[in-house]
Amino acid sequence: MTLKVHALGSVRLALLGMLLLGIGAALSYNNPVSTPVWVLVVPLAFLAINLLAAIATNPRINRRGGLLVFHIGLLAIIVLAGIGRLTHLDAQLEITEGSAFSPQELTEVNKGPFHFGALDKIAFVQGSYTVEYAAGMVRGLTHSQVLMPDERGRLVTRVVGDDRPLVLEGYRFYTTF
């Protein structure tokens, strides 16, 4: 059994996992809706198992405190990246001035199989917006006013922009062109 775990933690399998992750990253570049999340999650899981086996069986790693901490941190990053891909949500929303947010209006939805969000708890109304333009109609920043209820139920105004998201229930809303 130890021999199998030792083989599972080999550098060759790590290189194979990195190659698979590179292919998955290339396939999922720019988040196309048609690419399944598994092209990234499977290589990440493979790399996590490989790294865990290497940590458990390689004395050069587990006898040196700094190197062990580095590999455990790397393992945590891999696991969190996999969880992030399984629970993510990327979508677009076109909302006009004076309209309220509705989760049914989301377009180009790309979400992980374990995304169980609270989109129905989000409430805001799109206010006015401005777009800065430089010479030659070069688009600058967008500033969008959003009306949302506070703790007492009163509507308050927040300014959202390309570089300043509206964060509600863990979701980040940005303005776009």
Short mmCIF file of N, CA and C in Angstrom, two decimals:
data_model
loop_
_atom_site.label_atom_id
_atom_site.label_comp_id
_atom_site.label_asym_id
_atom_site.label_seq_id
_atom_site.Cartn_x
_atom_site.Cartn_y
_atom_site.Cartn_z
N MET A 1 0.82 -1.20 0.00
CA MET A 1 0.00 0.00 0.00
C MET A 1 0.87 1.26 0.00
N THR A 2 1.93 1.29 0.81
CA THR A 2 2.81 2.45 0.87
C THR A 2 3.48 2.70 -0.46
N LEU A 3 3.80 1.62 -1.18
CA LEU A 3 4.42 1.76 -2.50
C LEU A 3 3.48 2.44 -3.48
N LYS A 4 2.18 2.10 -3.41
CA LYS A 4 1.19 2.74 -4.29
C LYS A 4 1.03 4.22 -3.95
N VAL A 5 1.01 4.55 -2.66
CA VAL A 5 0.88 5.94 -2.25
C VAL A 5 2.13 6.72 -2.67
N HIS A 6 3.30 6.08 -2.52
CA HIS A 6 4.55 6.72 -2.93
C HIS A 6 4.54 6.99 -4.44
N ALA A 7 4.07 6.02 -5.23
CA ALA A 7 3.98 6.20 -6.69
C ALA A 7 2.97 7.29 -7.04
N LEU A 8 1.90 7.39 -6.25
CA LEU A 8 0.87 8.40 -6.50
C LEU A 8 1.42 9.81 -6.26
N GLY A 9 2.44 9.94 -5.42
CA GLY A 9 3.03 11.23 -5.13
C GLY A 9 4.24 11.55 -5.99
N SER A 10 4.40 10.88 -7.12
CA SER A 10 5.59 11.07 -7.95
C SER A 10 5.56 12.40 -8.69
N VAL A 11 6.76 12.83 -9.05
CA VAL A 11 6.90 14.07 -9.82
C VAL A 11 6.33 13.92 -11.22
N ARG A 12 6.45 12.74 -11.80
CA ARG A 12 5.91 12.51 -13.15
C ARG A 12 4.39 12.70 -13.17
N LEU A 13 3.72 12.18 -12.14
CA LEU A 13 2.27 12.38 -12.08
C LEU A 13 1.93 13.85 -11.85
N ALA A 14 2.77 14.55 -11.10
CA ALA A 14 2.55 15.99 -10.90
C ALA A 14 2.67 16.73 -12.23
N LEU A 15 3.65 16.36 -13.03
CA LEU A 15 3.80 16.99 -14.35
C LEU A 15 2.61 16.69 -15.25
N LEU A 16 2.11 15.44 -15.18
CA LEU A 16 0.92 15.08 -15.94
C LEU A 16 -0.27 15.92 -15.48
N GLY A 17 -0.44 16.08 -14.17
CA GLY A 17 -1.53 16.88 -13.63
C GLY A 17 -1.43 18.33 -14.07
N MET A 18 -0.21 18.87 -14.09
CA MET A 18 -0.02 20.25 -14.54
C MET A 18 -0.34 20.40 -16.02
N LEU A 19 0.02 19.40 -16.81
CA LEU A 19 -0.32 19.43 -18.24
C LEU A 19 -1.83 19.41 -18.42
N LEU A 20 -2.52 18.54 -17.67
CA LEU A 20 -3.99 18.48 -17.74
C LEU A 20 -4.61 19.80 -17.28
N LEU A 21 -4.05 20.39 -16.25
CA LEU A 21 -4.57 21.68 -15.77
C LEU A 21 -4.35 22.77 -16.82
N GLY A 22 -3.20 22.74 -17.49
CA GLY A 22 -2.95 23.71 -18.57
C GLY A 22 -3.94 23.56 -19.71
N ILE A 23 -4.24 22.32 -20.08
CA ILE A 23 -5.24 22.08 -21.13
C ILE A 23 -6.61 22.57 -20.68
N GLY A 24 -6.97 22.26 -19.43
CA GLY A 24 -8.26 22.72 -18.90
C GLY A 24 -8.34 24.23 -18.85
N ALA A 25 -7.25 24.88 -18.47
CA ALA A 25 -7.24 26.34 -18.43
C ALA A 25 -7.39 26.94 -19.82
N ALA A 26 -6.75 26.31 -20.80
CA ALA A 26 -6.87 26.79 -22.18
C ALA A 26 -8.31 26.61 -22.69
N LEU A 27 -8.94 25.49 -22.34
CA LEU A 27 -10.32 25.25 -22.78
C LEU A 27 -11.31 26.20 -22.10
N SER A 28 -11.04 26.56 -20.86
CA SER A 28 -11.99 27.40 -20.14
C SER A 28 -11.62 28.87 -20.15
N TYR A 29 -10.63 29.23 -20.96
CA TYR A 29 -10.20 30.63 -21.04
C TYR A 29 -11.36 31.51 -21.46
N ASN A 30 -11.54 32.61 -20.79
CA ASN A 30 -12.60 33.59 -21.06
C ASN A 30 -13.98 33.06 -20.69
N ASN A 31 -14.03 32.02 -19.88
CA ASN A 31 -15.25 31.46 -19.32
C ASN A 31 -16.36 31.14 -20.33
N PRO A 32 -16.08 30.38 -21.38
CA PRO A 32 -17.18 30.06 -22.30
C PRO A 32 -18.22 29.18 -21.60
N VAL A 33 -19.48 29.46 -21.86
CA VAL A 33 -20.58 28.74 -21.21
C VAL A 33 -20.56 27.25 -21.59
N SER A 34 -20.07 26.95 -22.78
CA SER A 34 -20.09 25.57 -23.27
C SER A 34 -19.04 24.66 -22.62
N THR A 35 -18.06 25.23 -21.92
CA THR A 35 -17.01 24.42 -21.31
C THR A 35 -17.43 23.99 -19.91
N PRO A 36 -17.46 22.69 -19.64
CA PRO A 36 -17.86 22.23 -18.31
C PRO A 36 -16.79 22.56 -17.27
N VAL A 37 -17.22 22.73 -16.04
CA VAL A 37 -16.33 23.08 -14.95
C VAL A 37 -15.33 21.95 -14.66
N TRP A 38 -15.65 20.75 -15.08
CA TRP A 38 -14.82 19.58 -14.76
C TRP A 38 -13.47 19.61 -15.45
N VAL A 39 -13.32 20.40 -16.53
CA VAL A 39 -12.01 20.46 -17.19
C VAL A 39 -10.97 21.11 -16.28
N LEU A 40 -11.40 21.84 -15.28
CA LEU A 40 -10.48 22.40 -14.29
C LEU A 40 -10.51 21.63 -12.97
N VAL A 41 -11.68 21.18 -12.56
CA VAL A 41 -11.82 20.55 -11.25
C VAL A 41 -11.12 19.19 -11.21
N VAL A 42 -11.23 18.40 -12.27
CA VAL A 42 -10.59 17.07 -12.27
C VAL A 42 -9.07 17.18 -12.19
N PRO A 43 -8.41 18.02 -13.01
CA PRO A 43 -6.97 18.16 -12.83
C PRO A 43 -6.57 18.73 -11.46
N LEU A 44 -7.37 19.64 -10.92
CA LEU A 44 -7.07 20.17 -9.59
C LEU A 44 -7.18 19.07 -8.53
N ALA A 45 -8.20 18.24 -8.63
CA ALA A 45 -8.34 17.12 -7.68
C ALA A 45 -7.18 16.14 -7.83
N PHE A 46 -6.80 15.86 -9.07
CA PHE A 46 -5.67 14.96 -9.35
C PHE A 46 -4.39 15.53 -8.73
N LEU A 47 -4.16 16.83 -8.91
CA LEU A 47 -2.97 17.46 -8.33
C LEU A 47 -3.02 17.49 -6.80
N ALA A 48 -4.20 17.67 -6.24
CA ALA A 48 -4.32 17.67 -4.78
C ALA A 48 -3.99 16.29 -4.20
N ILE A 49 -4.48 15.24 -4.84
CA ILE A 49 -4.18 13.88 -4.39
C ILE A 49 -2.69 13.59 -4.55
N ASN A 50 -2.12 14.00 -5.67
CA ASN A 50 -0.69 13.81 -5.92
C ASN A 50 0.14 14.54 -4.86
N LEU A 51 -0.21 15.76 -4.55
CA LEU A 51 0.54 16.54 -3.58
C LEU A 51 0.37 15.98 -2.17
N LEU A 52 -0.82 15.55 -1.83
CA LEU A 52 -1.05 14.94 -0.51
C LEU A 52 -0.22 13.67 -0.35
N ALA A 53 -0.16 12.85 -1.40
CA ALA A 53 0.66 11.64 -1.36
C ALA A 53 2.14 11.98 -1.25
N ALA A 54 2.57 13.03 -1.94
CA ALA A 54 3.97 13.44 -1.87
C ALA A 54 4.31 13.95 -0.47
N ILE A 55 3.42 14.70 0.13
CA ILE A 55 3.65 15.19 1.49
C ILE A 55 3.75 14.04 2.47
N ALA A 56 2.89 13.04 2.30
CA ALA A 56 2.86 11.91 3.23
C ALA A 56 4.05 10.98 3.08
N THR A 57 4.60 10.86 1.88
CA THR A 57 5.62 9.83 1.64
C THR A 57 7.02 10.36 1.40
N ASN A 58 7.19 11.62 1.11
CA ASN A 58 8.51 12.14 0.77
C ASN A 58 9.18 12.72 2.01
N PRO A 59 10.23 12.08 2.50
CA PRO A 59 10.89 12.58 3.70
C PRO A 59 11.57 13.94 3.50
N ARG A 60 11.94 14.27 2.26
CA ARG A 60 12.54 15.58 2.01
C ARG A 60 11.54 16.70 2.26
N ILE A 61 10.26 16.39 2.09
CA ILE A 61 9.22 17.40 2.34
C ILE A 61 8.83 17.41 3.81
N ASN A 62 8.47 16.26 4.35
CA ASN A 62 7.89 16.26 5.69
C ASN A 62 8.89 16.31 6.83
N ARG A 63 10.20 16.35 6.56
CA ARG A 63 11.19 16.52 7.62
C ARG A 63 11.72 17.94 7.71
N ARG A 64 11.34 18.76 6.77
CA ARG A 64 11.78 20.16 6.78
C ARG A 64 10.55 21.04 6.99
N GLY A 65 10.55 21.74 8.12
CA GLY A 65 9.37 22.52 8.50
C GLY A 65 8.93 23.53 7.46
N GLY A 66 9.86 24.30 6.93
CA GLY A 66 9.50 25.32 5.95
C GLY A 66 8.94 24.73 4.66
N LEU A 67 9.57 23.66 4.21
CA LEU A 67 9.12 23.01 2.98
C LEU A 67 7.75 22.35 3.19
N LEU A 68 7.54 21.79 4.37
CA LEU A 68 6.25 21.18 4.68
C LEU A 68 5.14 22.23 4.71
N VAL A 69 5.42 23.36 5.35
CA VAL A 69 4.42 24.44 5.40
C VAL A 69 4.12 24.95 3.99
N PHE A 70 5.14 25.08 3.16
CA PHE A 70 4.94 25.52 1.77
C PHE A 70 4.02 24.55 1.03
N HIS A 71 4.28 23.25 1.14
CA HIS A 71 3.48 22.26 0.40
C HIS A 71 2.05 22.17 0.95
N ILE A 72 1.89 22.33 2.25
CA ILE A 72 0.53 22.34 2.81
C ILE A 72 -0.22 23.59 2.33
N GLY A 73 0.46 24.73 2.26
CA GLY A 73 -0.16 25.94 1.72
C GLY A 73 -0.54 25.78 0.26
N LEU A 74 0.34 25.15 -0.51
CA LEU A 74 0.05 24.88 -1.92
C LEU A 74 -1.15 23.95 -2.05
N LEU A 75 -1.23 22.94 -1.20
CA LEU A 75 -2.37 22.03 -1.20
C LEU A 75 -3.66 22.79 -0.89
N ALA A 76 -3.60 23.70 0.09
CA ALA A 76 -4.79 24.49 0.43
C ALA A 76 -5.24 25.36 -0.75
N ILE A 77 -4.29 25.95 -1.46
CA ILE A 77 -4.63 26.77 -2.63
C ILE A 77 -5.31 25.93 -3.70
N ILE A 78 -4.78 24.73 -3.95
CA ILE A 78 -5.37 23.85 -4.96
C ILE A 78 -6.79 23.46 -4.59
N VAL A 79 -6.98 23.09 -3.31
CA VAL A 79 -8.32 22.68 -2.86
C VAL A 79 -9.29 23.86 -2.94
N LEU A 80 -8.87 25.05 -2.51
CA LEU A 80 -9.74 26.22 -2.57
C LEU A 80 -10.07 26.61 -4.01
N ALA A 81 -9.11 26.46 -4.92
CA ALA A 81 -9.38 26.76 -6.33
C ALA A 81 -10.44 25.80 -6.87
N GLY A 82 -10.34 24.54 -6.52
CA GLY A 82 -11.34 23.56 -6.95
C GLY A 82 -12.72 23.87 -6.39
N ILE A 83 -12.78 24.20 -5.10
CA ILE A 83 -14.06 24.55 -4.48
C ILE A 83 -14.62 25.82 -5.13
N GLY A 84 -13.74 26.77 -5.42
CA GLY A 84 -14.17 28.00 -6.07
C GLY A 84 -14.81 27.75 -7.43
N ARG A 85 -14.24 26.85 -8.20
CA ARG A 85 -14.81 26.53 -9.52
C ARG A 85 -16.13 25.77 -9.39
N LEU A 86 -16.27 24.97 -8.34
CA LEU A 86 -17.52 24.21 -8.15
C LEU A 86 -18.67 25.09 -7.66
N THR A 87 -18.36 26.21 -7.02
CA THR A 87 -19.40 27.06 -6.43
C THR A 87 -19.54 28.42 -7.09
N HIS A 88 -18.84 28.69 -8.17
CA HIS A 88 -18.82 30.03 -8.76
C HIS A 88 -20.10 30.35 -9.54
N LEU A 89 -20.30 31.63 -9.78
CA LEU A 89 -21.36 32.10 -10.67
C LEU A 89 -20.82 33.30 -11.43
N ASP A 90 -20.85 33.21 -12.73
CA ASP A 90 -20.53 34.33 -13.62
C ASP A 90 -21.74 34.54 -14.51
N ALA A 91 -22.22 35.77 -14.59
CA ALA A 91 -23.38 36.05 -15.43
C ALA A 91 -23.35 37.52 -15.82
N GLN A 92 -24.20 37.86 -16.76
CA GLN A 92 -24.36 39.25 -17.17
C GLN A 92 -25.81 39.66 -16.96
N LEU A 93 -25.98 40.95 -16.78
CA LEU A 93 -27.31 41.48 -16.54
C LEU A 93 -27.42 42.83 -17.24
N GLU A 94 -28.42 42.98 -18.05
CA GLU A 94 -28.72 44.28 -18.65
C GLU A 94 -29.92 44.83 -17.90
N ILE A 95 -29.70 45.95 -17.25
CA ILE A 95 -30.77 46.53 -16.45
C ILE A 95 -30.90 48.01 -16.80
N THR A 96 -32.13 48.45 -17.01
CA THR A 96 -32.36 49.83 -17.41
C THR A 96 -32.62 50.70 -16.19
N GLU A 97 -32.46 51.99 -16.39
CA GLU A 97 -32.67 52.95 -15.31
C GLU A 97 -34.09 52.84 -14.77
N GLY A 98 -34.20 52.73 -13.45
CA GLY A 98 -35.51 52.61 -12.80
C GLY A 98 -35.99 51.18 -12.64
N SER A 99 -35.26 50.21 -13.18
CA SER A 99 -35.68 48.80 -13.07
C SER A 99 -35.06 48.16 -11.84
N ALA A 100 -35.80 47.22 -11.26
CA ALA A 100 -35.32 46.47 -10.11
C ALA A 100 -34.57 45.22 -10.57
N PHE A 101 -33.61 44.80 -9.77
CA PHE A 101 -32.87 43.58 -10.07
C PHE A 101 -33.79 42.37 -9.99
N SER A 102 -33.65 41.49 -10.96
CA SER A 102 -34.40 40.23 -10.99
C SER A 102 -33.45 39.12 -11.43
N PRO A 103 -33.30 38.06 -10.63
CA PRO A 103 -32.39 36.96 -11.01
C PRO A 103 -32.79 36.30 -12.34
N GLN A 104 -34.05 36.40 -12.72
CA GLN A 104 -34.50 35.80 -13.97
C GLN A 104 -33.96 36.54 -15.19
N GLU A 105 -33.48 37.75 -15.01
CA GLU A 105 -32.96 38.55 -16.11
C GLU A 105 -31.49 38.28 -16.42
N LEU A 106 -30.83 37.41 -15.65
CA LEU A 106 -29.42 37.12 -15.88
C LEU A 106 -29.24 36.42 -17.22
N THR A 107 -28.20 36.80 -17.95
CA THR A 107 -27.88 36.16 -19.22
C THR A 107 -26.46 35.61 -19.16
N GLU A 108 -26.13 34.76 -20.10
CA GLU A 108 -24.81 34.14 -20.18
C GLU A 108 -24.37 33.60 -18.82
N VAL A 109 -25.26 32.84 -18.20
CA VAL A 109 -25.01 32.30 -16.87
C VAL A 109 -24.06 31.12 -16.98
N ASN A 110 -23.00 31.19 -16.20
CA ASN A 110 -22.01 30.12 -16.11
C ASN A 110 -21.79 29.87 -14.63
N LYS A 111 -22.27 28.72 -14.13
CA LYS A 111 -22.15 28.46 -12.70
C LYS A 111 -21.70 27.04 -12.44
N GLY A 112 -21.07 26.89 -11.30
CA GLY A 112 -20.61 25.58 -10.87
C GLY A 112 -21.76 24.72 -10.39
N PRO A 113 -21.58 23.40 -10.38
CA PRO A 113 -22.68 22.51 -10.00
C PRO A 113 -23.10 22.63 -8.53
N PHE A 114 -22.25 23.19 -7.69
CA PHE A 114 -22.58 23.34 -6.28
C PHE A 114 -22.85 24.79 -5.89
N HIS A 115 -23.26 25.60 -6.87
CA HIS A 115 -23.62 26.98 -6.57
C HIS A 115 -25.04 26.98 -6.04
N PHE A 116 -25.16 27.29 -4.76
CA PHE A 116 -26.47 27.40 -4.13
C PHE A 116 -26.55 28.79 -3.52
N GLY A 117 -26.72 29.75 -4.36
CA GLY A 117 -26.64 31.13 -3.92
C GLY A 117 -27.95 31.68 -3.42
N ALA A 118 -27.89 32.94 -3.06
CA ALA A 118 -29.04 33.63 -2.50
C ALA A 118 -29.42 34.81 -3.39
N LEU A 119 -29.49 34.58 -4.69
CA LEU A 119 -29.83 35.66 -5.61
C LEU A 119 -31.21 36.24 -5.33
N ASP A 120 -32.12 35.44 -4.80
CA ASP A 120 -33.47 35.91 -4.52
C ASP A 120 -33.51 36.90 -3.35
N LYS A 121 -32.45 36.97 -2.55
CA LYS A 121 -32.38 37.91 -1.42
C LYS A 121 -31.84 39.27 -1.83
N ILE A 122 -31.36 39.39 -3.06
CA ILE A 122 -30.75 40.64 -3.50
C ILE A 122 -31.83 41.60 -4.00
N ALA A 123 -31.76 42.83 -3.49
CA ALA A 123 -32.74 43.84 -3.90
C ALA A 123 -32.02 45.16 -4.15
N PHE A 124 -32.15 45.66 -5.36
CA PHE A 124 -31.69 47.01 -5.67
C PHE A 124 -32.40 47.48 -6.92
N VAL A 125 -32.40 48.80 -7.11
CA VAL A 125 -33.00 49.43 -8.28
C VAL A 125 -31.91 50.22 -8.98
N GLN A 126 -31.84 50.08 -10.27
CA GLN A 126 -30.85 50.82 -11.06
C GLN A 126 -31.25 52.28 -11.15
N GLY A 127 -30.36 53.15 -10.71
CA GLY A 127 -30.58 54.58 -10.83
C GLY A 127 -29.92 55.10 -12.09
N SER A 128 -29.55 56.37 -12.05
CA SER A 128 -28.92 56.97 -13.23
C SER A 128 -27.46 56.54 -13.32
N TYR A 129 -26.89 56.70 -14.49
CA TYR A 129 -25.49 56.34 -14.69
C TYR A 129 -24.86 57.31 -15.68
N THR A 130 -23.53 57.41 -15.57
CA THR A 130 -22.77 58.24 -16.49
C THR A 130 -21.56 57.45 -16.97
N VAL A 131 -21.15 57.74 -18.18
CA VAL A 131 -19.95 57.12 -18.75
C VAL A 131 -19.02 58.24 -19.17
N GLU A 132 -17.78 58.15 -18.69
CA GLU A 132 -16.77 59.15 -19.06
C GLU A 132 -16.15 58.75 -20.40
N TYR A 133 -16.01 59.72 -21.29
CA TYR A 133 -15.38 59.47 -22.58
C TYR A 133 -14.21 60.43 -22.76
N ALA A 134 -13.13 59.92 -23.30
CA ALA A 134 -11.98 60.75 -23.65
C ALA A 134 -12.10 61.14 -25.12
N ALA A 135 -11.14 61.90 -25.60
CA ALA A 135 -11.16 62.32 -27.00
C ALA A 135 -11.19 61.10 -27.92
N GLY A 136 -11.91 61.20 -28.99
CA GLY A 136 -12.01 60.10 -29.95
C GLY A 136 -12.97 59.01 -29.50
N MET A 137 -13.89 59.35 -28.62
CA MET A 137 -14.88 58.40 -28.10
C MET A 137 -14.23 57.18 -27.45
N VAL A 138 -13.15 57.40 -26.72
CA VAL A 138 -12.50 56.33 -25.97
C VAL A 138 -13.22 56.23 -24.63
N ARG A 139 -13.77 55.05 -24.37
CA ARG A 139 -14.57 54.86 -23.17
C ARG A 139 -13.71 54.91 -21.92
N GLY A 140 -14.20 55.65 -20.92
CA GLY A 140 -13.55 55.71 -19.62
C GLY A 140 -14.38 54.94 -18.60
N LEU A 141 -14.37 55.41 -17.38
CA LEU A 141 -15.08 54.73 -16.31
C LEU A 141 -16.59 54.98 -16.37
N THR A 142 -17.35 54.03 -15.88
CA THR A 142 -18.79 54.15 -15.74
C THR A 142 -19.11 54.34 -14.27
N HIS A 143 -20.01 55.26 -13.97
CA HIS A 143 -20.48 55.48 -12.61
C HIS A 143 -21.99 55.25 -12.61
N SER A 144 -22.42 54.29 -11.81
CA SER A 144 -23.82 53.92 -11.78
C SER A 144 -24.37 54.12 -10.37
N GLN A 145 -25.49 54.81 -10.26
CA GLN A 145 -26.15 54.95 -8.96
C GLN A 145 -27.14 53.82 -8.79
N VAL A 146 -27.05 53.17 -7.64
CA VAL A 146 -27.93 52.05 -7.33
C VAL A 146 -28.67 52.38 -6.05
N LEU A 147 -29.98 52.19 -6.06
CA LEU A 147 -30.81 52.41 -4.88
C LEU A 147 -31.10 51.07 -4.23
N MET A 148 -30.82 51.00 -2.93
CA MET A 148 -31.04 49.73 -2.23
C MET A 148 -31.55 50.00 -0.83
N PRO A 149 -32.31 49.06 -0.28
CA PRO A 149 -32.83 49.28 1.08
C PRO A 149 -31.74 49.09 2.14
N ASP A 150 -31.76 49.94 3.17
CA ASP A 150 -30.83 49.76 4.29
C ASP A 150 -31.51 48.90 5.36
N GLU A 151 -30.94 48.88 6.57
CA GLU A 151 -31.47 48.04 7.65
C GLU A 151 -32.89 48.42 8.05
N ARG A 152 -33.21 49.71 7.90
CA ARG A 152 -34.54 50.21 8.28
C ARG A 152 -35.53 50.20 7.13
N GLY A 153 -35.11 49.77 5.97
CA GLY A 153 -36.00 49.73 4.82
C GLY A 153 -36.00 50.98 3.97
N ARG A 154 -35.21 51.99 4.37
CA ARG A 154 -35.12 53.22 3.58
C ARG A 154 -34.18 52.99 2.40
N LEU A 155 -34.47 53.64 1.29
CA LEU A 155 -33.61 53.51 0.12
C LEU A 155 -32.38 54.41 0.27
N VAL A 156 -31.22 53.83 0.09
CA VAL A 156 -29.97 54.59 0.11
C VAL A 156 -29.31 54.44 -1.25
N THR A 157 -28.50 55.43 -1.61
CA THR A 157 -27.84 55.42 -2.91
C THR A 157 -26.39 54.98 -2.73
N ARG A 158 -25.96 54.09 -3.59
CA ARG A 158 -24.56 53.69 -3.66
C ARG A 158 -24.09 53.91 -5.09
N VAL A 159 -22.83 54.29 -5.21
CA VAL A 159 -22.24 54.47 -6.53
C VAL A 159 -21.38 53.26 -6.84
N VAL A 160 -21.65 52.65 -7.99
CA VAL A 160 -20.96 51.46 -8.45
C VAL A 160 -20.23 51.84 -9.73
N GLY A 161 -19.11 51.21 -10.00
CA GLY A 161 -18.38 51.50 -11.22
C GLY A 161 -17.63 50.30 -11.74
N ASP A 162 -16.85 50.54 -12.79
CA ASP A 162 -16.05 49.47 -13.38
C ASP A 162 -15.04 48.92 -12.37
N ASP A 163 -14.58 49.80 -11.49
CA ASP A 163 -13.57 49.42 -10.51
C ASP A 163 -14.11 49.38 -9.08
N ARG A 164 -15.39 49.59 -8.91
CA ARG A 164 -16.03 49.63 -7.59
C ARG A 164 -17.29 48.77 -7.62
N PRO A 165 -17.23 47.54 -7.12
CA PRO A 165 -18.40 46.67 -7.23
C PRO A 165 -19.45 46.96 -6.16
N LEU A 166 -20.66 46.55 -6.45
CA LEU A 166 -21.72 46.49 -5.46
C LEU A 166 -21.67 45.07 -4.90
N VAL A 167 -21.42 44.94 -3.61
CA VAL A 167 -21.30 43.61 -2.99
C VAL A 167 -22.54 43.36 -2.15
N LEU A 168 -23.32 42.36 -2.54
CA LEU A 168 -24.54 41.97 -1.83
C LEU A 168 -24.60 40.45 -1.74
N GLU A 169 -24.83 39.94 -0.55
CA GLU A 169 -24.97 38.50 -0.32
C GLU A 169 -23.80 37.70 -0.90
N GLY A 170 -22.63 38.29 -0.91
CA GLY A 170 -21.44 37.61 -1.43
C GLY A 170 -21.25 37.73 -2.93
N TYR A 171 -22.18 38.36 -3.61
CA TYR A 171 -22.06 38.56 -5.06
C TYR A 171 -21.45 39.93 -5.31
N ARG A 172 -20.71 40.04 -6.42
CA ARG A 172 -20.07 41.29 -6.81
C ARG A 172 -20.65 41.72 -8.14
N PHE A 173 -21.30 42.89 -8.15
CA PHE A 173 -21.88 43.45 -9.36
C PHE A 173 -21.00 44.60 -9.85
N TYR A 174 -20.55 44.53 -11.09
CA TYR A 174 -19.74 45.57 -11.71
C TYR A 174 -20.49 46.15 -12.89
N THR A 175 -20.20 47.39 -13.23
CA THR A 175 -20.70 47.95 -14.48
C THR A 175 -19.77 47.49 -15.59
N THR A 176 -20.29 47.40 -16.78
CA THR A 176 -19.50 47.03 -17.96
C THR A 176 -19.92 47.90 -19.12
N PHE A 177 -19.19 47.76 -20.21
CA PHE A 177 -19.55 48.52 -21.39
C PHE A 177 -20.81 48.00 -22.00
#
